[in-house]
Structure formats: structure tokens, C-alpha cells
PDB file of C-alpha atoms in Angstrom:
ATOM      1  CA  UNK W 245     106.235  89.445 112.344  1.00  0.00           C
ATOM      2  CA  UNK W 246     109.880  91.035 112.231  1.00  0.00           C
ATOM      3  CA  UNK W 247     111.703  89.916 114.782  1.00  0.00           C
ATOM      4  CA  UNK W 248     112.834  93.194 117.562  1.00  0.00           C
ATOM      5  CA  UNK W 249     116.038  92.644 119.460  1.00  0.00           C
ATOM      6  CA  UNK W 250     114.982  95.032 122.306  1.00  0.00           C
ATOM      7  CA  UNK W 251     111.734  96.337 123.939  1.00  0.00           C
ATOM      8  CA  UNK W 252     111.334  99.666 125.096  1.00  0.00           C
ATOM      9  CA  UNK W 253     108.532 100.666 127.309  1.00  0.00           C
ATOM     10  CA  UNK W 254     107.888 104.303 128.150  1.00  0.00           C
ATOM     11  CA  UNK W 255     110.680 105.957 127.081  1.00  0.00           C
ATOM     12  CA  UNK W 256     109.513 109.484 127.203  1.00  0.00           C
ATOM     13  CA  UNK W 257     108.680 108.846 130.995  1.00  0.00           C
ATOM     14  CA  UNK W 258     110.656 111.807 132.785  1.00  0.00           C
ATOM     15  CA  UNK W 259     111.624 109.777 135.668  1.00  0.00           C
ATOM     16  CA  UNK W 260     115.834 110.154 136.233  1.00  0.00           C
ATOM     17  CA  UNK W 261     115.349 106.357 136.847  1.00  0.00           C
ATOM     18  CA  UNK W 262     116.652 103.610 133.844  1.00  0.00           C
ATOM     19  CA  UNK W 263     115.676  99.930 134.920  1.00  0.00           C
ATOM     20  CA  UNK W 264     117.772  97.637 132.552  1.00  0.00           C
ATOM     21  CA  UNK W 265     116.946  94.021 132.421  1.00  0.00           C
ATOM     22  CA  UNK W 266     119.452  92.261 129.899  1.00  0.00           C
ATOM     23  CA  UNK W 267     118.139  88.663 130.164  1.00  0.00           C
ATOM     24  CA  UNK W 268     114.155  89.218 129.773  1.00  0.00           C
ATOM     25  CA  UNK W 269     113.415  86.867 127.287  1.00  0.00           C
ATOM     26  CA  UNK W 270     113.805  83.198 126.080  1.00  0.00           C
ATOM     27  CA  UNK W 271     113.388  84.090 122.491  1.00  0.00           C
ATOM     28  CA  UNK W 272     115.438  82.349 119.716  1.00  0.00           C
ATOM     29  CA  UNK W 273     115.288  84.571 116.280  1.00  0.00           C
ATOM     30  CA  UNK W 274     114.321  82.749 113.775  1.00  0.00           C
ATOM     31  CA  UNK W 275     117.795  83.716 111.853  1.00  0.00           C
ATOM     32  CA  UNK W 276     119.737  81.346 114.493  1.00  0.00           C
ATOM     33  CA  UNK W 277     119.478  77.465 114.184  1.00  0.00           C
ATOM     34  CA  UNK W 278     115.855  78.261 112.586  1.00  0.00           C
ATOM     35  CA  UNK W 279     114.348  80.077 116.084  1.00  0.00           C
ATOM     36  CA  UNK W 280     115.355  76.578 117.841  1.00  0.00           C
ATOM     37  CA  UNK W 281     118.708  75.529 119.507  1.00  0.00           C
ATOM     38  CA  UNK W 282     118.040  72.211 119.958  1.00  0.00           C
ATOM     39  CA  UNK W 283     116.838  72.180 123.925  1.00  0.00           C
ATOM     40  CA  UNK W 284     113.862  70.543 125.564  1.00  0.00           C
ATOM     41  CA  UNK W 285     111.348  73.112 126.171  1.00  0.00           C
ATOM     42  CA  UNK W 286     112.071  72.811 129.961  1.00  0.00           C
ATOM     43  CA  UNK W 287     115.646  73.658 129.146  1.00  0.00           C
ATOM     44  CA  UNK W 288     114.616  76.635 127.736  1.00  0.00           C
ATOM     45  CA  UNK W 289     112.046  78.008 130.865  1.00  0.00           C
ATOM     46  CA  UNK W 290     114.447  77.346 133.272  1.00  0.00           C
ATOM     47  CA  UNK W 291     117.019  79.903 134.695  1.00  0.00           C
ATOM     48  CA  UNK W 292     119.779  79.115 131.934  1.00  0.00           C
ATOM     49  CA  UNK W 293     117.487  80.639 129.032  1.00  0.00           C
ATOM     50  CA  UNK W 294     116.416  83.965 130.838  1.00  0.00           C
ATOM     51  CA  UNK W 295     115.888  85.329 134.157  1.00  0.00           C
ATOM     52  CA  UNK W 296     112.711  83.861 135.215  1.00  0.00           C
ATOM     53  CA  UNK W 297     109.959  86.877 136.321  1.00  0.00           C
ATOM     54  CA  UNK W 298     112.572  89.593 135.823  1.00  0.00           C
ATOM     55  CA  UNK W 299     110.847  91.508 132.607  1.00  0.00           C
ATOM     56  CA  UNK W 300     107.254  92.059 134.961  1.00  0.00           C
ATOM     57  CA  UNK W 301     109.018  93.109 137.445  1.00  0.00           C
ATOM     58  CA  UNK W 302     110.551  95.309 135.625  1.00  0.00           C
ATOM     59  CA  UNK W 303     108.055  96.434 133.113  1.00  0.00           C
ATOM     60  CA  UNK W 304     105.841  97.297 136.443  1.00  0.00           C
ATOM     61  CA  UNK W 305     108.772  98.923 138.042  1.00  0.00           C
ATOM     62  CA  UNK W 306     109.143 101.303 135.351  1.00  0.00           C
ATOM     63  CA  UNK W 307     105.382 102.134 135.630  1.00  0.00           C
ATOM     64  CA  UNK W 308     105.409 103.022 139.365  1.00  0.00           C
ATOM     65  CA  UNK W 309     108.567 104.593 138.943  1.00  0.00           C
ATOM     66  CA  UNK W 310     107.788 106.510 136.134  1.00  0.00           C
ATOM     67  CA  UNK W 311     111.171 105.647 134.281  1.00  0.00           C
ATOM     68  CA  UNK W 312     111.524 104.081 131.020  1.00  0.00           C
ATOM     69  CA  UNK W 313     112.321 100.276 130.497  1.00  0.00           C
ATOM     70  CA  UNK W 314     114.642  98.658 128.320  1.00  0.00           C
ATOM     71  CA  UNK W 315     114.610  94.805 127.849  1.00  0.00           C
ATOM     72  CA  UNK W 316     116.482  92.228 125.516  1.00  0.00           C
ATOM     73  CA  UNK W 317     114.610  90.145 123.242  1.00  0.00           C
ATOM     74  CA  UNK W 318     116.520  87.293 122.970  1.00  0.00           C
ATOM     75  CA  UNK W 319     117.797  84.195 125.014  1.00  0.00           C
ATOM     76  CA  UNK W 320     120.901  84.557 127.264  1.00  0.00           C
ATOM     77  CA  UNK W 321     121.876  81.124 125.275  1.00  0.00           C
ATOM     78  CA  UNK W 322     121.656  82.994 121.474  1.00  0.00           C
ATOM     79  CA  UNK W 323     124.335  85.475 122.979  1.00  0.00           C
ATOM     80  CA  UNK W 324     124.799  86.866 126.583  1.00  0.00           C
ATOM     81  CA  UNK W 325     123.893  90.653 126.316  1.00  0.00           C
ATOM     82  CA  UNK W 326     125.585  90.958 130.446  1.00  0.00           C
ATOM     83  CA  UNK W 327     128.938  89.925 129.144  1.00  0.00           C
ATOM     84  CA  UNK W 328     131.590  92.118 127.383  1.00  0.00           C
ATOM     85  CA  UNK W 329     132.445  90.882 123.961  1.00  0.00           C
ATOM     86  CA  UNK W 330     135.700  89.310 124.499  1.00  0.00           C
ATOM     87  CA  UNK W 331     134.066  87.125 127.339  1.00  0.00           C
ATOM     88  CA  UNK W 332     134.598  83.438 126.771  1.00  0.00           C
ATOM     89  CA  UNK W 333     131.292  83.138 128.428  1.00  0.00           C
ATOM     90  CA  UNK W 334     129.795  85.576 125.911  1.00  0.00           C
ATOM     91  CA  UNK W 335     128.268  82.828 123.646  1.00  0.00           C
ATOM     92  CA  UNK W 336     127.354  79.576 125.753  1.00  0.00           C
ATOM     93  CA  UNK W 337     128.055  75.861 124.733  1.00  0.00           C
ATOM     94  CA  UNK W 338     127.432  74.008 128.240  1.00  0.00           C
ATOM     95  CA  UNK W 339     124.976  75.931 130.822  1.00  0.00           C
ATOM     96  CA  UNK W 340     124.325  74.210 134.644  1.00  0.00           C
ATOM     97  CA  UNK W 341     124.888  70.485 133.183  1.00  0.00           C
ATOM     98  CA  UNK W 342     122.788  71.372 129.776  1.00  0.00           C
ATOM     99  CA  UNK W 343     124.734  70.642 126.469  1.00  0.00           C
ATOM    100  CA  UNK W 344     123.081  73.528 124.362  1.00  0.00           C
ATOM    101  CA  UNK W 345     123.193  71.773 120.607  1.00  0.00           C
ATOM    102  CA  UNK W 346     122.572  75.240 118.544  1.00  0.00           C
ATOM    103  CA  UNK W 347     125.646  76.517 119.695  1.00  0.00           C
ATOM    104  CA  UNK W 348     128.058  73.135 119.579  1.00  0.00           C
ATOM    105  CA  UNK W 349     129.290  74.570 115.805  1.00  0.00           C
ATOM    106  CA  UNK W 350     128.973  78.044 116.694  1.00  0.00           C
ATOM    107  CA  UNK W 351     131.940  79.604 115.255  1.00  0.00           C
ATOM    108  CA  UNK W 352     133.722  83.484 115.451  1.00  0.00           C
ATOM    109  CA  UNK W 353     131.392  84.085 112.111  1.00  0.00           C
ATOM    110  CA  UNK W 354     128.591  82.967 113.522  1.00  0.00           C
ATOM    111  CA  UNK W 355     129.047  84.899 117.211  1.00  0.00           C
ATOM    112  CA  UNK W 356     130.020  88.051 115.224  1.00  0.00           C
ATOM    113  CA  UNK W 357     126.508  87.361 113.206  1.00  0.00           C
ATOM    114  CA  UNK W 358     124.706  87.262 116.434  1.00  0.00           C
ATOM    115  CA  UNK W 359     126.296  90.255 117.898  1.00  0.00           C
ATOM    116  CA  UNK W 360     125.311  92.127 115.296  1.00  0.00           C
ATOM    117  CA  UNK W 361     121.873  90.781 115.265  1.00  0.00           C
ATOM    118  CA  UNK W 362     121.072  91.211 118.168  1.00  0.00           C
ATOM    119  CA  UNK W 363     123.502  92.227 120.822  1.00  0.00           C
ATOM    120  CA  UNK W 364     124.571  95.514 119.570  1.00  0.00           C
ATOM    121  CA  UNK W 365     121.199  96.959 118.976  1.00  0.00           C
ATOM    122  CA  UNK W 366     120.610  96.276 122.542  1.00  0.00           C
ATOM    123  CA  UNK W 367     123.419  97.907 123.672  1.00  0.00           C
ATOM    124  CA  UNK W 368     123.338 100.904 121.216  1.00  0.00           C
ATOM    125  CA  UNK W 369     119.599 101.576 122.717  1.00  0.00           C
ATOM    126  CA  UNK W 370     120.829 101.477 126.350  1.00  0.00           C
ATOM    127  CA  UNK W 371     123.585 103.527 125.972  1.00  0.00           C
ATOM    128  CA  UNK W 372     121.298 106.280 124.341  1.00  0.00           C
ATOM    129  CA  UNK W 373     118.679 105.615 127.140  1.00  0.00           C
ATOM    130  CA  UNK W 374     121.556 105.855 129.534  1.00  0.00           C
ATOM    131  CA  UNK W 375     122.534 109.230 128.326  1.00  0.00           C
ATOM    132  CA  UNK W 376     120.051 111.182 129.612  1.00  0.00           C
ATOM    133  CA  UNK W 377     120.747 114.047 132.179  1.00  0.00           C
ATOM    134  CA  UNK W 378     120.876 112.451 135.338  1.00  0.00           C
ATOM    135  CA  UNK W 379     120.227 108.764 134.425  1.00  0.00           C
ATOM    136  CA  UNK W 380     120.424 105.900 137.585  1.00  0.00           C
ATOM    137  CA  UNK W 381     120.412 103.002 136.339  1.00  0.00           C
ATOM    138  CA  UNK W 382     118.616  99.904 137.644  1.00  0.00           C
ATOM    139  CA  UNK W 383     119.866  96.301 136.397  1.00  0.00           C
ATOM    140  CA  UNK W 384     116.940  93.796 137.366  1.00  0.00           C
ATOM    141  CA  UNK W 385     117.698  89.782 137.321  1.00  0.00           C
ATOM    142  CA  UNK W 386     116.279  87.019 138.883  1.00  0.00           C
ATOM    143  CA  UNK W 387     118.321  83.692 140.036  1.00  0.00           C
ATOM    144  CA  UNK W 388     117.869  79.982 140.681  1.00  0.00           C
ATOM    145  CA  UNK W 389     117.335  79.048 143.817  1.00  0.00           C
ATOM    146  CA  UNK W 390     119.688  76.332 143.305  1.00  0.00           C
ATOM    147  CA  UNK W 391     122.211  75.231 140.740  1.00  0.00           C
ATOM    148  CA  UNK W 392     122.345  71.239 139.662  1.00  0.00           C
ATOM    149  CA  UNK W 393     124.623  69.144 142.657  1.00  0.00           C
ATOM    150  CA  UNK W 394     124.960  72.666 144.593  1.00  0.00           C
ATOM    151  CA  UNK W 395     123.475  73.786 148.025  1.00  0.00           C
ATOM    152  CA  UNK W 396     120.348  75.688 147.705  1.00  0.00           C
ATOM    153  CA  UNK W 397     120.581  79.800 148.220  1.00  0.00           C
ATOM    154  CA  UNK W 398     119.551  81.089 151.253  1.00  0.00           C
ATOM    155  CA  UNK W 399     119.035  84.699 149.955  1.00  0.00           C
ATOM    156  CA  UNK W 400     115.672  86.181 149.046  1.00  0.00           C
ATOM    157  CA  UNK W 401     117.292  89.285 146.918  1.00  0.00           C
ATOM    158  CA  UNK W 402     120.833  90.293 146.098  1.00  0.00           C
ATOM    159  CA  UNK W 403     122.347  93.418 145.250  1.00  0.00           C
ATOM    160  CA  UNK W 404     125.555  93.509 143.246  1.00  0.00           C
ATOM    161  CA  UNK W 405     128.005  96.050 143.084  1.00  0.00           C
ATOM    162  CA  UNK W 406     131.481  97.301 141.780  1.00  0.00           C
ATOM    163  CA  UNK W 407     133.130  99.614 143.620  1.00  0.00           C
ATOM    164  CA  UNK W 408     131.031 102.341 143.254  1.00  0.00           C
ATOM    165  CA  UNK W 409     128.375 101.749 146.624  1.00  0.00           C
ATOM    166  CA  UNK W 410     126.743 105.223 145.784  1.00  0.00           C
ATOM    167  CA  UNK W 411     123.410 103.583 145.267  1.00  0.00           C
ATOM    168  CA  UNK W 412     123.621 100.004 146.591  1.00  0.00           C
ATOM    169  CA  UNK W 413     124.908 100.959 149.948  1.00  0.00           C
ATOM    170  CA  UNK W 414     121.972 102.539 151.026  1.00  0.00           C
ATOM    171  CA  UNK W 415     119.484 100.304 148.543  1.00  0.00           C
ATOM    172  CA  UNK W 416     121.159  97.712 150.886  1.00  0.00           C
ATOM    173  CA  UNK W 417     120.706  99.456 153.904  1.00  0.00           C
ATOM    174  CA  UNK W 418     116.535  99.774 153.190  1.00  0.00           C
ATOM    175  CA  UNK W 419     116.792  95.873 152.128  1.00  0.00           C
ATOM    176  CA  UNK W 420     118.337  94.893 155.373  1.00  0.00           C
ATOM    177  CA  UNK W 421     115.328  97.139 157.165  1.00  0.00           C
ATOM    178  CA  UNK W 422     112.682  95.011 156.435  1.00  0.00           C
ATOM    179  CA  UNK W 423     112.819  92.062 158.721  1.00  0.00           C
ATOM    180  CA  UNK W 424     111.587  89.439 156.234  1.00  0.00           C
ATOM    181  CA  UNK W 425     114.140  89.578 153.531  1.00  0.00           C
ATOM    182  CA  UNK W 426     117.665  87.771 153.330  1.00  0.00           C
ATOM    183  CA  UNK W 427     119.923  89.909 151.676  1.00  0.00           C
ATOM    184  CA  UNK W 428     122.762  89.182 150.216  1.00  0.00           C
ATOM    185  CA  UNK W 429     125.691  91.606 148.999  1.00  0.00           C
ATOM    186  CA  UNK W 430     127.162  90.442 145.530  1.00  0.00           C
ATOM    187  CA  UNK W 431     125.814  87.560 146.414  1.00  0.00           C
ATOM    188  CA  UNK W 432     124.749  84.436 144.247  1.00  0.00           C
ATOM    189  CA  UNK W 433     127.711  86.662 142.075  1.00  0.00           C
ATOM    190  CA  UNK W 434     129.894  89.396 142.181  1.00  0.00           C
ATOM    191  CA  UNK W 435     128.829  92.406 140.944  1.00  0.00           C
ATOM    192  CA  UNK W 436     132.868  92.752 139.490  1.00  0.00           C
ATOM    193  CA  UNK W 437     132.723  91.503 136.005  1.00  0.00           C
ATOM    194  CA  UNK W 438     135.025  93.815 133.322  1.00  0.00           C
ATOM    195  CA  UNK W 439     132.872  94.476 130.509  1.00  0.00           C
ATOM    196  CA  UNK W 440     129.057  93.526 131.512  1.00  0.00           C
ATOM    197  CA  UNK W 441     126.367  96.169 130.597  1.00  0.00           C
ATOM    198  CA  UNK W 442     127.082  98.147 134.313  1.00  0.00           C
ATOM    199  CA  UNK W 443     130.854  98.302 133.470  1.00  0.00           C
ATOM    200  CA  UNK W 444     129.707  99.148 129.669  1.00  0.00           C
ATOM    201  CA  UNK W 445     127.704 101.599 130.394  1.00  0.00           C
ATOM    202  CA  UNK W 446     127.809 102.854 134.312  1.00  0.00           C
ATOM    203  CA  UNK W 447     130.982 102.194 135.721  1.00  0.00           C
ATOM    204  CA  UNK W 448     132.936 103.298 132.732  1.00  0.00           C
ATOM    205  CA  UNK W 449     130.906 107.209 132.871  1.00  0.00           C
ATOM    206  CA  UNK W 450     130.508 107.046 136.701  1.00  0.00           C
ATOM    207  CA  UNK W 451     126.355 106.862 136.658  1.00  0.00           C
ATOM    208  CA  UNK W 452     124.812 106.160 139.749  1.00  0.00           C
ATOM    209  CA  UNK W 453     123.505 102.413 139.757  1.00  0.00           C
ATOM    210  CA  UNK W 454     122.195  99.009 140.930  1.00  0.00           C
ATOM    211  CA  UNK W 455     121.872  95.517 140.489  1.00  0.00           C
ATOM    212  CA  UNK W 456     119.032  93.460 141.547  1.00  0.00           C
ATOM    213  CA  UNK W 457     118.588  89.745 141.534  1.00  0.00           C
ATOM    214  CA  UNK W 458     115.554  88.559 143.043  1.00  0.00           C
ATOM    215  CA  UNK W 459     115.573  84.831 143.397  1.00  0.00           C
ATOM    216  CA  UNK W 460     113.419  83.466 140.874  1.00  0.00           C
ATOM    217  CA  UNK W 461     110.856  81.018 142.489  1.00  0.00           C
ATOM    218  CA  UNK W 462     109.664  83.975 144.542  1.00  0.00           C
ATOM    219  CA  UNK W 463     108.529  86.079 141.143  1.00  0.00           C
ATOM    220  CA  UNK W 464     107.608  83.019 138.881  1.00  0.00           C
ATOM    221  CA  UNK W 465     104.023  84.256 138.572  1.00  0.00           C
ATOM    222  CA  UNK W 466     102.109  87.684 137.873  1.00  0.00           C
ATOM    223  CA  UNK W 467     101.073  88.100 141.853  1.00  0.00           C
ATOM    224  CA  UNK W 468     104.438  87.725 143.123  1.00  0.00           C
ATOM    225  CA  UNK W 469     106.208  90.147 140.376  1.00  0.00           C
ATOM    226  CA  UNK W 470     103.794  92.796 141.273  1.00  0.00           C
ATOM    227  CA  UNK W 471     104.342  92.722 144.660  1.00  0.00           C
ATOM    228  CA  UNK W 472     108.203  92.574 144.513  1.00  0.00           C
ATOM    229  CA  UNK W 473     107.954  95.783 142.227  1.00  0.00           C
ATOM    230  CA  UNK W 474     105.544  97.420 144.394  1.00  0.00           C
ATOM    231  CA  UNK W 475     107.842  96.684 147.684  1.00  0.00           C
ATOM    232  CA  UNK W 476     110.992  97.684 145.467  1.00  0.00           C
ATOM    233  CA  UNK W 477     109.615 101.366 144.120  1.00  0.00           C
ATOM    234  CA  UNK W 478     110.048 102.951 147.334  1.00  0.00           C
ATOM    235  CA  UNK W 479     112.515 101.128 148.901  1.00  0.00           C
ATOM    236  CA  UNK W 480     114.382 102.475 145.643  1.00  0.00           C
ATOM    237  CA  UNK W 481     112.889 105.872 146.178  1.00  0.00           C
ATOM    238  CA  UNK W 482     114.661 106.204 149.786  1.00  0.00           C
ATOM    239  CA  UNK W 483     117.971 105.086 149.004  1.00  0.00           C
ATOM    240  CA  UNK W 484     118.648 107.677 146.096  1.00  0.00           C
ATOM    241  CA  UNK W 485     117.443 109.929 148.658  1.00  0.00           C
ATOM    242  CA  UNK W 486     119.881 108.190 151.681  1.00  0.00           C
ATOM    243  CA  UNK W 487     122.414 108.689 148.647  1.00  0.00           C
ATOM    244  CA  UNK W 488     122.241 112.198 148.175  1.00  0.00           C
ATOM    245  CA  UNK W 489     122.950 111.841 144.496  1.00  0.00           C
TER     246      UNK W 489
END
């Protein structure tokens, strides 16, 4: 099969929605380090590879949303598609106490190789997605619920923001409604980091937007993605209504 860097799922959907969700995948093209960089398979399904559940939530977000979906096709570890491309973090070596062998040589030919490969097309394909009259833009990830020799995280779901609150005040607002949830606000990160796909392509042409992380044990299989999607579609739905955009 020829390898894809990207998935698109209904893009002709006329929804003004855009979910995002730049770490979908633990896929290693077979053009780096022969599809294999060297971790133990549980290396690669934990939270350093990909963001655990976040592509089904997605993918079913989009569908009761109506909005197209794009998703990146490769591992966070081949290159990290939510970093800009002079981030030192951009191409990984040591990840949460894992030595990740594939990349130990990795040198500026080899990260301009995979940028090409793979990161680019993913980001030429958002930015045209993102285009489109209108566009708010979604960013869904999922997080651990704790990192090796840290405290575990209390939160359930996290939104992220620059300082454009447009959409996350009120997204936050809805969260914070529903008496179950603990909610953090740029919280397990800040939403601030110069030249990630929101500063690429929101904060930099002022388009509404968003960024979820769900905490990952809660959307590890097919029952609880669905239902976070289904209790996210009109929570969603409110706020860009609360927002008046």
C-alpha cells in the first residue's frame, strides 16, 4: 500500500466546523528506520507515540458535527506535526524516560527528509481545509493521566488557549456546567506555544478556535470515545453560539 501522511474524512461536509487532530496515529513510514524506530511495542501505544483515543473521537465528532476531519498519519516520535519547525522539540530523541533509538542519529538531513515526508503535507492540507469561509477550528488530543515519577492529573478534560478566549471561554464555561467533569484551563499545558498548528494556522489569521485534551484512560476504547464525542457536539454547539462568532 502507499503510505498517506494525512487522512481526511468528509471534507465536502458544509459544517463551518474543522476538528484537527495532529497526533492520531502511531504509524512509522516505512521510509524512516524501515517503519520501526527501535521501541518496544508498549512504547509505541502509550501516550509518547500518539494521543491515545483522540482520532475516534474525532472522526465521530466530525460526523455529528457535520464538519470535515483532518488527521496525521504518522507518530508524534517520526516528527511532531504540533510543533513549529524551528522547535528543538520538533523531532524527539528522549520522550517521558524512553530513549527513542530511530532518532539517536537523526540528523538536520534526515529531519528536513521527514518534514517533507510527512509534515508538510499535513500542514499544506490543513491550511487549505482551514481556509474555508468561516472555518472554527477544533484541535482534539488526549493526555496521560500521569507522567513517569510525577503526580497523577486530576483533570478529566482540558481546554487550551492563547490569547484569543473567543471560543474557549464559553466552551469552558459549558465544561464547567456539567457537574461531573474536572476542567482544567491550559491545563496539563499551555495552550501558548509560538509556532504549533493553532499559532500556524489560527492565531496567525485570527480564526475562531479550540483545543481539547481529553485525558486518555477515559477514551481508550470505542464506548468511551463515542460518548465523549456525543457529550462534546453540543456542548460545542452552545459555546459558538455563547460566542457570538
Amino acid at each position: 500500500m502507499t503510505y498517506t501522511p494525512f487522512f481526511v474524512h468528509g471534507e465536502d461536509r458544509p459544517s463551518r466546523w474543522l476538528i484537527t487532530c495532529d497526533h492520531a496515529t502511531n504509524i512509522v513510514p516505512p521510509d524512516v528506520c524501515g517503519g520501526d524506530l527501535g521501541l518496544a511495542r508498549e512504547d509505541m501505544e502509550r501516550h509518547i507515540a500518539y494521543d491515545v483515543g483522540a482520532y475516534e473521537v474525532s472522526r465521530h465528532l466530525g460526523e455529528l458535527l457535520d464538519a470535515p476531519v483532518i488527521a496525521a498519519n504518522f507518530s508524534r516520535l517520526v516528527i511532531d506535526p504540533n510543533r513549529g519547525e524551528d522547535d528543538p522539540t520538533l523531532l524527539m530523541k528522549l520522550y517521558d524516560g524512553s530513549i527513542i533509538p530511530g532518532n539517536r542519529h537523526a540528523d538536520a538531513a534526515e529531519r528536513e527528509r521527514r518534514l517533507n515526508m510527512c509534515y508538510r503535507p499535513y500542514h499544506d492540507a490543513l491550511a487549505r481545509l482551514a481556509a474555508r469561509p468561516g472555518a472554527v477550528i477544533v484541535s482534539m488530543h488526549s493526555f496521560t493521566r500521569q507522567l513517569r515519577g510525577r503526580d497523577p492529573r486530576p483533570w478529566h478534560i482540558g481546554i487550551l488557549h492563547t490569547e484569543d478566549e473567543r471560543l474557549s471561554r464559553p466552551l469552558v464555561a459549558q465544561l464547567r456546567a456539567e457537574n461531573d467533569l474536572c476542567v482544567g484551563v491550559n491545563e496539563p499545558y499551555s495552550g501558548v506555544l509560538p509556532g504549533d498548528a493553532i499559532d500556524k494556522h489560527c492565531t496567525a489569521f485570527r480564526r475562531p478556535n479550540a483545543l481539547i485534551e481529553i485525558r486518555n484512560d477515559l477514551i481508550g476504547e470505542h464506548d468511551g470515545q463515542r460518548a465523549w464525542a456525543d457529550r462534546l457536539a453540543p456542548i460545542l454547539e452552545r459555546a459558538l453560539v455563547d460566542s457570538g462568532l
